[in-house]
């Protein structure tokens, strides 16, 4: 089975990215794995701090180990937006293969210090560390920032040299959640180019990259939802970034939530007498699988890279 180290290089050499899909229930996890099976793709199975709490830490590893056995694909369990050394340590001790320490809200020196500490602990156990410099705008549960602060390319170089992190999440205009832009998406390609010049060897990560498919928004709104002005990053932009930049991992959470909720709302409206939640969930799993497979094939370009 190909490991994470392989994908750091291969994604760059062959112009694709590995999708990082967030899950916090079994249905979403099954949908992601089935989607990756359909497209024969690698993926990060990402759990946020609040997802960690929601699932319950003792369940995560056994569940993920089971799906990995069943699907036999390069699926990497990843802690998303760990906000402290302690939570990163907990994930590493549990058996996560990759952790993100998100010190983006901290002053530069503090971010450097904690990232270094996480790197030292993680590397002893062969665990991969993603760090973050710059602040993404937007609001999503535990992950919020009122204003974005783009990653400073020179600071990125200093940060990477001082911390020894394996990859770096950059702020170039995307944001978390379903409401990313007031008008058109604006991605700072020039800043990204400069970051790539300063740290040419470091694989980069794009957060807040959901495309917020308008068909999901429409289904939600037609079936009792109320999402006004929801907007994401155009898939064409994401696919250009996937093929032409040093970004090797792109994170998606919101799109899976929209897909899931659209499917559940539609099912319940059409089947008002149904009380077996499995009937609704089965369809949601299928829809997530279809979405993930398409995203892998057409946007991340990582089909058949497993
Ligand atoms: O980028 C992060 C995740 O989408 C945050 O999700 O609501 O599970 O904290 P959360
Ligand atoms: P979205 O909210 O755009 O899906 O971002 C997900 C993310 O960055 C997870 O870390
Ligand atoms: Zn994120």
XYZ file of C-alpha atoms and ligand atoms in Angstrom:
327
model
C 0.000 0.000 0.000
C 1.366 3.446 -0.932
C 2.117 5.631 2.071
C 1.704 9.312 2.803
C 5.318 10.060 1.884
C 4.646 8.667 -1.571
C 1.715 11.034 -2.142
C 3.654 14.131 -1.104
C 5.852 13.669 -4.136
C 3.528 11.857 -6.526
C 0.729 14.446 -6.278
C 3.200 17.172 -7.212
C 4.910 15.172 -9.973
C 1.680 14.041 -11.585
C -0.408 17.196 -11.129
C -3.156 16.056 -8.812
C -4.151 16.577 -5.177
C -5.280 14.212 -2.441
C -8.712 15.096 -1.069
C -9.120 15.509 2.677
C -12.704 14.754 3.572
C -14.093 15.473 7.045
C -16.370 12.994 8.737
C -18.070 12.876 12.097
C -20.475 9.985 11.654
C -20.372 6.505 10.167
C -22.598 7.407 7.224
C -20.310 10.178 6.029
C -17.258 7.970 6.522
C -18.839 5.132 4.502
C -19.833 7.594 1.771
C -16.268 8.941 1.554
C -14.755 5.438 1.413
C -17.251 4.231 -1.171
C -16.561 7.332 -3.267
C -12.813 6.686 -3.089
C -13.413 3.064 -4.085
C -15.451 4.168 -7.116
C -12.687 6.510 -8.269
C -9.840 4.326 -6.949
C -8.363 7.275 -5.062
C -6.309 7.944 -1.957
C -7.786 10.310 0.662
C -7.311 11.809 4.074
C -10.077 10.881 6.501
C -10.165 14.084 8.520
C -11.553 14.508 12.014
C -11.802 17.982 13.527
C -11.493 18.605 17.266
C -15.254 18.860 17.566
C -15.665 15.771 15.368
C -13.286 13.997 17.728
C -15.499 14.863 20.685
C -18.718 14.069 18.814
C -17.614 10.586 17.722
C -15.923 9.832 21.027
C -12.182 9.212 21.049
C -12.381 5.498 21.848
C -14.463 4.790 18.735
C -12.395 6.578 16.104
C -9.517 4.144 15.637
C -11.536 0.903 15.669
C -14.011 2.329 13.164
C -11.355 3.724 10.856
C -9.235 0.558 11.089
C -12.312 -1.445 10.076
C -13.126 0.673 7.040
C -9.490 0.688 5.973
C -9.489 -3.109 6.051
C -12.733 -3.279 4.131
C -11.801 -0.791 1.418
C -8.088 -1.584 1.082
C -7.197 1.902 -0.150
C -4.576 4.468 0.934
C -6.812 6.261 3.443
C -4.944 8.375 5.996
C -6.503 9.258 9.341
C -5.807 12.937 9.958
C -6.525 15.336 12.826
C -7.912 18.546 11.340
C -7.297 21.908 13.064
C -5.803 20.612 16.315
C -5.563 23.758 18.396
C -3.171 22.583 21.104
C -0.143 20.348 21.609
C -2.296 18.152 23.892
C -4.942 17.314 21.286
C -2.243 16.593 18.677
C -0.454 14.326 21.170
C -3.709 12.539 21.939
C -4.343 11.898 18.237
C -0.745 10.701 17.705
C -0.953 8.364 20.700
C -4.249 6.980 19.425
C -2.681 6.078 16.083
C -3.517 8.951 13.690
C -1.123 9.006 10.729
C -1.176 12.742 10.297
C -2.031 15.743 12.473
C -2.610 19.396 11.780
C -1.518 21.811 14.447
C -3.412 25.011 13.742
C -1.621 27.863 15.479
C -2.786 30.384 12.895
C -4.555 32.475 15.515
C -1.419 32.698 17.677
C 1.345 35.283 17.441
C 4.061 34.095 15.009
C 6.615 33.080 17.665
C 4.062 31.144 19.681
C 2.828 29.373 16.556
C 6.464 28.449 15.801
C 7.082 27.156 19.332
C 4.023 24.928 19.592
C 4.388 23.671 16.021
C 8.003 22.719 16.798
C 6.891 20.823 19.873
C 4.231 18.944 17.883
C 6.757 18.158 15.118
C 9.288 16.782 17.634
C 6.689 14.507 19.227
C 5.067 13.443 15.952
C 8.279 12.687 14.080
C 9.473 10.375 16.841
C 6.409 8.271 16.044
C 6.536 8.649 12.272
C 3.497 10.935 12.189
C 3.191 13.666 9.626
C 2.582 17.312 10.673
C 0.649 19.999 8.819
C 0.947 23.522 10.201
C -0.798 26.763 9.299
C 0.329 30.309 8.767
C -2.145 33.044 7.843
C -5.798 33.272 8.800
C -8.779 32.080 6.791
C -11.871 34.271 6.886
C -15.255 32.760 7.699
C -16.985 30.990 10.485
C -17.377 27.305 11.074
C -17.959 26.004 14.578
C -14.553 25.759 16.237
C -12.782 27.182 13.241
C -13.554 30.847 12.934
C -11.917 34.074 11.938
C -13.550 37.414 11.229
C -10.997 38.618 8.750
C -8.556 36.747 6.599
C -4.890 37.520 6.788
C -3.119 36.116 3.772
C 0.004 34.046 4.347
C 3.133 36.158 4.143
C 5.576 34.344 1.801
C 8.751 35.479 3.593
C 7.281 34.578 6.963
C 6.280 31.196 5.528
C 9.927 30.517 4.709
C 11.051 31.455 8.207
C 8.204 29.427 9.721
C 9.028 26.271 7.805
C 12.759 26.564 8.531
C 12.147 27.052 12.229
C 9.477 24.380 12.728
C 10.409 21.540 10.369
C 6.725 20.952 9.574
C 5.976 18.544 6.710
C 3.342 20.640 4.979
C 1.863 24.098 5.302
C -1.741 25.298 5.079
C -1.877 28.695 3.426
C -4.453 31.489 3.497
C -4.961 32.734 -0.063
C -8.601 33.808 -0.054
C -10.687 30.725 0.708
C -12.664 30.408 3.931
C -14.522 27.788 5.924
C -18.254 27.156 5.719
C -21.072 27.667 3.219
C -20.796 31.452 2.889
C -17.392 32.132 1.439
C -17.805 35.122 -0.831
C -20.162 38.083 -1.059
C -19.680 38.243 -4.813
C -17.100 36.438 -6.996
C -14.452 34.138 -5.537
C -11.138 35.905 -5.223
C -8.085 33.693 -4.887
C -4.685 35.326 -4.406
C -2.735 33.469 -7.087
C 0.176 35.931 -6.880
C 0.633 35.313 -3.167
C 0.509 31.575 -3.793
C 3.190 31.857 -6.510
C 5.418 33.846 -4.154
C 4.931 31.280 -1.359
C 5.897 28.553 -3.816
C 9.019 30.506 -4.717
C 10.023 30.947 -1.084
C 9.357 27.354 0.006
C 9.573 25.326 -3.204
C 9.999 21.987 -1.462
C 7.109 22.223 0.981
C 3.805 20.624 -0.009
C 0.965 23.100 0.543
C -2.580 22.585 1.780
C -5.769 24.434 0.893
C -8.490 24.718 3.516
C -11.978 26.120 3.137
C -12.154 24.693 -0.352
C -15.754 23.511 -0.646
C -17.459 24.502 -3.860
C -20.939 24.703 -2.231
C -22.785 23.048 -5.163
C -25.881 25.069 -5.922
C -27.912 21.938 -6.683
C -27.482 20.869 -3.023
C -28.402 24.361 -1.803
C -31.507 24.305 -4.028
C -32.645 20.892 -2.777
C -32.154 22.003 0.825
C -34.154 25.189 0.245
C -36.905 23.351 -1.646
C -37.335 20.946 1.237
C -37.659 23.229 4.210
C -34.136 24.645 4.463
C -33.136 28.267 4.415
C -29.669 28.875 3.009
C -29.560 32.310 1.485
C -26.449 33.465 -0.353
C -24.456 30.270 0.200
C -21.438 30.363 -2.119
C -18.208 28.382 -2.521
C -15.059 28.249 -4.603
C -15.576 27.419 -8.259
C -14.567 23.849 -9.093
C -12.612 25.144 -12.106
C -10.388 27.202 -9.791
C -9.863 24.183 -7.546
C -8.991 21.961 -10.457
C -6.486 24.541 -11.772
C -4.903 24.672 -8.308
C -4.886 20.878 -8.154
C -2.954 20.634 -11.413
C -0.757 23.692 -11.479
C 0.291 24.531 -7.932
C 2.306 23.022 -5.104
C -0.939 22.355 -3.231
C -1.093 18.607 -2.658
C -4.069 18.334 -0.252
C -7.437 20.067 -0.498
C -9.923 19.997 2.376
C -13.650 19.494 2.001
C -16.185 19.406 4.790
C -19.062 21.780 3.995
C -19.894 20.113 0.645
C -20.339 16.763 2.386
C -22.635 18.367 4.978
C -24.690 19.971 2.205
C -24.848 16.704 0.278
C -25.935 14.789 3.370
C -28.563 17.289 4.478
C -29.965 17.765 0.961
C -30.402 14.035 0.684
C -32.006 13.630 4.123
C -34.349 16.604 3.705
C -35.522 15.417 0.291
C -36.090 11.885 1.532
C -38.101 13.025 4.553
C -40.265 15.360 2.493
C -40.987 12.591 -0.021
C -41.500 9.892 2.620
C -43.345 11.555 5.495
C -44.414 8.245 7.031
C -40.948 6.671 7.106
C -39.569 6.124 10.603
C -36.595 3.922 9.760
C -33.622 6.280 9.646
C -31.599 3.693 7.769
C -33.721 4.273 4.664
C -32.800 7.973 4.655
C -29.172 7.312 5.560
C -28.677 4.702 2.824
C -29.488 7.312 0.199
C -27.284 9.914 1.899
C -24.336 7.474 1.833
C -24.868 6.850 -1.897
C -25.053 10.565 -2.637
C -21.864 11.293 -0.695
C -20.102 8.441 -2.513
C -21.176 9.851 -5.872
C -20.073 13.348 -4.910
C -16.665 12.214 -3.614
C -15.994 10.048 -6.676
C -16.806 12.940 -9.015
C -14.719 15.384 -7.005
C -11.760 12.995 -7.105
C -12.156 12.436 -10.850
C -12.946 15.903 -12.134
C -11.554 18.370 -9.598
C -8.759 16.754 -7.604
C -7.647 14.655 -10.587
C -6.722 11.806 -8.231
C -8.813 9.043 -9.804
C -6.829 5.822 -10.204
C -4.007 7.106 -8.030
C -4.651 4.627 -5.186
O -12.159 23.255 8.729
C -12.711 22.692 9.556
C -13.909 21.931 9.728
O -14.790 22.107 8.677
C -14.425 22.299 11.075
O -15.487 21.557 11.353
O -17.480 21.966 12.710
O -16.179 19.858 12.898
O -15.249 21.980 13.855
P -16.135 21.350 12.813
P -14.956 23.834 3.866
O -15.774 24.463 4.944
O -14.801 24.763 2.702
O -15.456 22.511 3.462
O -13.470 23.619 4.466
C -13.118 22.451 5.089
C -11.809 22.544 5.777
O -10.978 23.389 5.536
C -11.536 21.517 6.792
O -10.321 21.735 7.424
Zn -9.871 23.872 7.541
